[in-house]
Amino acid sequence: MNVDYINPFINSAINVLNTMAGIKAVPGKPGVRRSSFGKGDIHGFIGLNGHGINGFFIISFTRTCINEILSNIADAPADESLPNMSDAVGELTNMISGGAKATLSQKGFFFDVAVPSTGTSRPDIPEGMKGEPVIIVPFQTGKGNFYIEACISKVEEDFREDHQPWVEVPDGMLTVKSFAEKTGMAEIKIRRFLKTGFLSGTMVSPKQWHIPEQELSKIQVVKTGGKNNGYSVKSPELSADMLAGCVSVKEFAAMSGLASPKIRRFLRSGFIEGFKDSEGAWHVKRDQISKFIRK
């Protein structure tokens, strides 16, 4: 395991806690074990299986620490119930993983940020990862501690060069490169979508795929023509049902007592769920107010 793979998670955790809760997290000296660390009171777990990467990420908070985070986010005393703390740990796990994913994607690693599992008992380690080295990093915040654990390995076969002869592309099909040019996506992410089955295509060799042109519709693109016969991203249409359960940022600010800029920051980070319309205006899900109202 390369220690460089965990650095994006360390940096993302520092950034998320500072941005979301104004908390300065100071990492301690990393350690290596052959099993899960087991410290902390509430844990968030997420698998990291994708293109070029395999493993898992765990973050564990003491109750004191997660309650301080919740208090800072809501600008009010925290709801210290276990469900509320578990929800917060799940959302922080997701945001930290998302931040690390953005950094790792620049190195050619891609994984889906799935729904994390949370709880007070230690998460089950995937069978194939048991006994593998786990890097553990403790963090101090001045208001309680938390811990990051990661077991991450590089899938070498995803980076092997393809020495098989080039196969001509049939009519109605696209190469990964041409699909990337038309959608503006990274080629390696397209291959990830092909491997997971989100995109349909034919694997001609380890590095050559033929993708039906109709698969472009899954990336929400619309043909525009022009000199490059290009494609542009289609603005999402918000249905009446989607808007029915939403309020404006201004209305949400009045309900929660939070400043509008902070709400927009939470929306962009994913801590608050909502939709952005074609005009760039946010619509916040009304039920998200429960994150800021003490029960």
Coordinates of C-alpha atoms in Angstrom, one line a residue:
M1 CA 0.0 0.0 0.0
N2 CA 1.3 3.4 -1.0
V3 CA 0.9 6.0 1.7
D4 CA 0.3 8.6 -1.0
Y5 CA -3.1 7.1 -1.5
I6 CA -4.3 8.1 1.9
N7 CA -3.1 11.7 1.7
P8 CA -6.1 12.9 -0.3
F9 CA -8.4 11.6 2.5
I10 CA -6.3 13.4 5.2
N11 CA -6.4 16.7 3.2
S12 CA -10.1 16.3 2.4
A13 CA -11.0 15.7 6.1
I14 CA -9.1 18.8 7.2
N15 CA -10.8 20.9 4.4
V16 CA -14.3 19.6 5.1
L17 CA -14.2 20.2 8.8
N18 CA -12.8 23.6 8.4
T19 CA -15.2 24.6 5.7
M20 CA -18.4 23.1 7.2
A21 CA -17.8 23.6 10.9
G22 CA -14.9 26.0 11.3
I23 CA -13.0 23.3 13.1
K24 CA -9.2 22.9 12.7
A25 CA -8.2 19.3 12.6
V26 CA -4.6 18.5 13.2
P27 CA -3.3 15.1 12.0
G28 CA -1.1 13.0 14.2
K29 CA 1.6 10.5 13.4
P30 CA 0.3 7.7 11.1
G31 CA 0.5 4.1 12.2
V32 CA 0.1 0.7 10.4
R33 CA -1.8 -2.3 11.7
R34 CA -3.1 -5.5 10.2
S35 CA -6.6 -5.0 11.6
S36 CA -9.0 -2.2 12.2
F37 CA -8.1 0.3 14.9
G38 CA -11.3 0.2 16.9
K39 CA -11.2 3.6 18.5
G40 CA -13.9 6.3 18.3
D41 CA -17.6 6.0 19.2
I42 CA -19.4 6.3 15.9
H43 CA -17.9 5.0 12.6
G44 CA -18.5 5.7 8.9
F45 CA -17.4 3.1 6.4
I46 CA -17.2 3.3 2.6
G47 CA -15.8 0.9 0.0
L48 CA -13.3 2.2 -2.6
N49 CA -13.6 -0.2 -5.5
G50 CA -13.3 1.2 -8.9
H51 CA -10.9 1.8 -11.8
G52 CA -7.3 1.4 -10.6
I53 CA -8.2 1.3 -6.9
N54 CA -9.4 -1.3 -4.4
G55 CA -9.9 -0.9 -0.6
F56 CA -11.9 0.9 2.1
F57 CA -12.0 4.0 4.1
I58 CA -13.2 4.4 7.8
I59 CA -13.6 7.5 9.8
S60 CA -14.4 7.3 13.6
F61 CA -15.5 10.1 15.8
T62 CA -15.7 10.4 19.5
R63 CA -19.1 11.7 20.7
T64 CA -17.6 14.9 22.0
C65 CA -16.1 15.6 18.6
I66 CA -19.1 14.9 16.4
N67 CA -21.4 16.9 18.8
E68 CA -19.0 19.9 18.5
I69 CA -19.1 19.6 14.7
L70 CA -22.9 19.5 14.7
S71 CA -23.1 22.5 17.0
N72 CA -20.8 24.5 14.8
I73 CA -22.7 23.6 11.6
A74 CA -26.1 24.5 13.1
D75 CA -24.9 27.5 15.1
A76 CA -26.9 26.0 18.0
P77 CA -26.6 23.3 20.7
A78 CA -26.4 19.9 18.9
D79 CA -29.1 17.2 19.0
E80 CA -27.0 14.5 20.7
S81 CA -29.3 11.6 19.7
L82 CA -27.6 8.6 18.1
P83 CA -29.6 8.8 14.8
N84 CA -28.6 12.5 14.4
M85 CA -25.0 11.8 15.1
S86 CA -25.0 8.8 12.7
D87 CA -26.5 10.9 10.0
A88 CA -23.8 13.5 10.4
V89 CA -21.0 10.9 10.4
G90 CA -22.5 9.4 7.2
E91 CA -22.6 12.8 5.5
L92 CA -19.1 13.7 6.5
T93 CA -17.8 10.3 5.3
N94 CA -19.4 11.0 2.0
M95 CA -18.0 14.5 1.7
I96 CA -14.5 13.5 2.7
S97 CA -14.6 10.6 0.2
G98 CA -15.9 12.9 -2.5
G99 CA -13.0 15.3 -1.9
A100 CA -10.4 12.5 -2.0
K101 CA -12.0 11.1 -5.1
A102 CA -11.5 14.4 -7.0
T103 CA -7.8 14.4 -6.1
L104 CA -7.3 10.7 -6.9
S105 CA -9.1 11.0 -10.3
Q106 CA -6.2 13.3 -11.4
K107 CA -3.9 10.3 -10.9
G108 CA -6.1 8.0 -12.9
F109 CA -8.1 6.4 -10.0
F110 CA -11.9 6.4 -10.1
F111 CA -14.4 5.0 -7.7
D112 CA -18.1 5.6 -7.0
V113 CA -18.9 7.3 -3.7
A114 CA -21.6 5.0 -2.5
V115 CA -23.9 5.4 0.5
P116 CA -21.7 4.9 3.5
S117 CA -22.6 2.6 6.4
T118 CA -22.5 4.0 9.9
G119 CA -22.9 2.7 13.5
T120 CA -21.4 2.3 16.9
S121 CA -20.0 -1.2 16.2
R122 CA -16.9 -1.8 14.1
P123 CA -17.8 -2.1 10.4
D124 CA -17.2 -5.5 8.7
I125 CA -14.0 -5.5 6.6
P126 CA -14.5 -7.0 3.1
E127 CA -13.3 -10.6 3.1
G128 CA -10.6 -10.0 0.5
M129 CA -9.1 -7.1 2.5
K130 CA -8.8 -8.8 5.9
G131 CA -5.2 -9.0 7.0
E132 CA -4.0 -6.3 4.6
P133 CA -2.1 -3.3 6.1
V134 CA -4.3 -0.5 7.4
I135 CA -2.9 3.0 7.7
I136 CA -4.4 4.8 10.7
V137 CA -4.2 8.6 11.3
P138 CA -5.4 10.2 14.5
F139 CA -6.7 13.8 14.5
Q140 CA -7.0 16.3 17.3
T141 CA -9.5 19.1 17.1
G142 CA -9.4 20.6 20.6
K143 CA -13.0 19.4 21.0
G144 CA -12.4 15.7 20.8
N145 CA -10.6 13.3 18.5
F146 CA -11.4 11.4 15.4
Y147 CA -9.5 8.8 13.4
I148 CA -9.1 7.9 9.7
E149 CA -8.3 4.3 8.6
A150 CA -7.6 3.3 5.1
C151 CA -6.6 0.2 3.3
I152 CA -6.0 1.1 -0.4
S153 CA -4.2 -0.8 -3.1
K154 CA -3.6 0.0 -6.8
V155 CA -5.1 -2.4 -9.4
E156 CA -2.1 -2.7 -11.7
E157 CA -4.0 -4.3 -14.6
D158 CA -6.1 -1.2 -15.1
F159 CA -2.9 0.7 -16.0
R160 CA -1.3 -1.9 -18.3
E161 CA -0.6 -0.9 -21.9
D162 CA -2.5 -2.6 -24.6
H163 CA -0.3 -4.2 -27.3
Q164 CA -3.1 -5.8 -29.3
P165 CA -3.7 -4.5 -32.9
W166 CA -6.1 -1.6 -33.4
V167 CA -9.6 -2.7 -34.6
E168 CA -11.5 -0.3 -37.0
V169 CA -14.6 1.2 -35.4
P170 CA -17.9 0.1 -37.0
D171 CA -20.5 2.7 -38.2
G172 CA -22.7 3.9 -35.3
M173 CA -20.0 3.2 -32.7
L174 CA -17.5 5.5 -31.0
T175 CA -14.1 5.0 -29.4
V176 CA -13.5 6.0 -25.9
K177 CA -11.5 9.0 -27.2
S178 CA -14.3 10.2 -29.5
F179 CA -16.9 9.6 -26.8
A180 CA -14.8 11.8 -24.4
E181 CA -14.5 14.6 -27.0
K182 CA -18.2 14.7 -27.5
T183 CA -19.1 14.7 -23.8
G184 CA -16.1 16.6 -22.3
M185 CA -15.5 13.7 -19.9
A186 CA -12.2 12.2 -19.0
E187 CA -11.4 9.0 -21.0
I188 CA -10.6 7.0 -17.9
K189 CA -13.9 7.9 -16.4
I190 CA -15.7 6.6 -19.5
R191 CA -13.8 3.3 -19.1
R192 CA -15.0 3.2 -15.5
F193 CA -18.6 3.6 -16.6
L194 CA -18.1 0.8 -19.2
K195 CA -16.6 -1.6 -16.6
T196 CA -19.4 -0.9 -14.2
G197 CA -22.1 -1.4 -16.9
F198 CA -23.4 2.2 -16.7
L199 CA -22.4 2.6 -20.3
S200 CA -22.9 -0.3 -22.8
G201 CA -20.1 -1.2 -25.2
T202 CA -17.9 -3.9 -26.6
M203 CA -14.5 -4.5 -25.1
V204 CA -12.3 -5.2 -28.2
S205 CA -9.1 -5.3 -26.1
P206 CA -8.0 -4.3 -22.6
K207 CA -7.8 -0.6 -23.7
Q208 CA -10.1 -0.5 -26.8
W209 CA -13.8 -0.2 -26.5
H210 CA -16.6 0.3 -29.1
I211 CA -19.5 2.3 -27.7
P212 CA -22.9 2.7 -29.4
E213 CA -23.6 6.4 -30.2
Q214 CA -27.0 6.2 -28.4
E215 CA -25.0 5.8 -25.1
L216 CA -24.4 9.6 -25.4
S217 CA -27.9 10.1 -24.1
K218 CA -26.9 8.7 -20.7
I219 CA -24.4 11.6 -20.2
Q220 CA -27.2 14.1 -20.7
V221 CA -25.8 15.5 -23.9
V222 CA -27.6 16.9 -26.9
K223 CA -26.2 17.2 -30.4
T224 CA -25.5 20.7 -31.5
G225 CA -23.7 20.3 -34.8
G226 CA -21.1 23.0 -35.8
K227 CA -17.7 22.4 -37.3
N228 CA -16.9 19.6 -34.8
N229 CA -20.3 18.1 -34.9
G230 CA -20.1 18.5 -31.2
Y231 CA -22.3 17.9 -28.2
S232 CA -23.1 20.2 -25.3
V233 CA -24.3 19.4 -21.7
K234 CA -28.1 19.6 -21.4
S235 CA -29.5 21.6 -18.4
P236 CA -31.5 19.4 -16.1
E237 CA -35.3 20.0 -16.2
L238 CA -36.8 20.1 -12.7
S239 CA -40.2 18.5 -12.6
A240 CA -43.2 19.9 -10.7
D241 CA -42.9 16.9 -8.2
M242 CA -39.2 17.8 -7.5
L243 CA -40.0 21.5 -6.9
A244 CA -43.1 20.7 -4.8
G245 CA -40.9 19.6 -1.9
C246 CA -38.5 22.5 -2.1
V247 CA -38.1 26.0 -0.9
S248 CA -35.8 28.8 -2.1
V249 CA -32.5 29.6 -0.4
K250 CA -34.0 32.7 1.1
E251 CA -37.0 30.8 2.6
F252 CA -34.6 28.1 3.9
A253 CA -32.5 30.8 5.6
A254 CA -35.6 32.2 7.3
M255 CA -36.5 28.7 8.5
S256 CA -33.1 27.7 9.7
G257 CA -31.5 31.0 10.8
L258 CA -28.5 30.3 8.6
A259 CA -27.0 32.9 6.3
S260 CA -27.8 32.3 2.6
P261 CA -24.1 32.1 1.6
K262 CA -23.6 29.3 4.1
I263 CA -26.7 27.4 2.8
R264 CA -25.3 27.7 -0.8
R265 CA -22.0 26.3 0.4
F266 CA -23.7 23.4 2.1
L267 CA -25.6 22.7 -1.1
R268 CA -22.5 22.7 -3.2
S269 CA -20.8 20.4 -0.8
G270 CA -23.7 18.0 -0.6
F271 CA -24.4 18.4 3.1
I272 CA -27.8 19.9 2.2
E273 CA -29.7 18.3 -0.6
G274 CA -31.3 20.4 -3.3
F275 CA -31.5 21.1 -7.1
K276 CA -30.1 23.8 -9.3
D277 CA -32.3 24.9 -12.2
S278 CA -31.2 26.0 -15.7
E279 CA -31.1 29.6 -14.4
G280 CA -28.6 28.7 -11.7
A281 CA -31.0 29.2 -8.8
W282 CA -31.0 26.7 -6.0
H283 CA -34.1 24.9 -4.7
V284 CA -33.6 23.3 -1.3
K285 CA -35.4 20.2 -0.2
R286 CA -37.7 21.3 2.6
D287 CA -37.0 18.2 4.8
Q288 CA -33.3 19.2 5.1
I289 CA -34.4 21.6 7.8
S290 CA -34.4 18.7 10.2
K291 CA -30.6 18.9 10.2
F292 CA -30.8 22.2 11.9
I293 CA -33.8 21.9 14.2
R294 CA -33.2 20.3 17.6
K295 CA -35.5 17.5 18.3

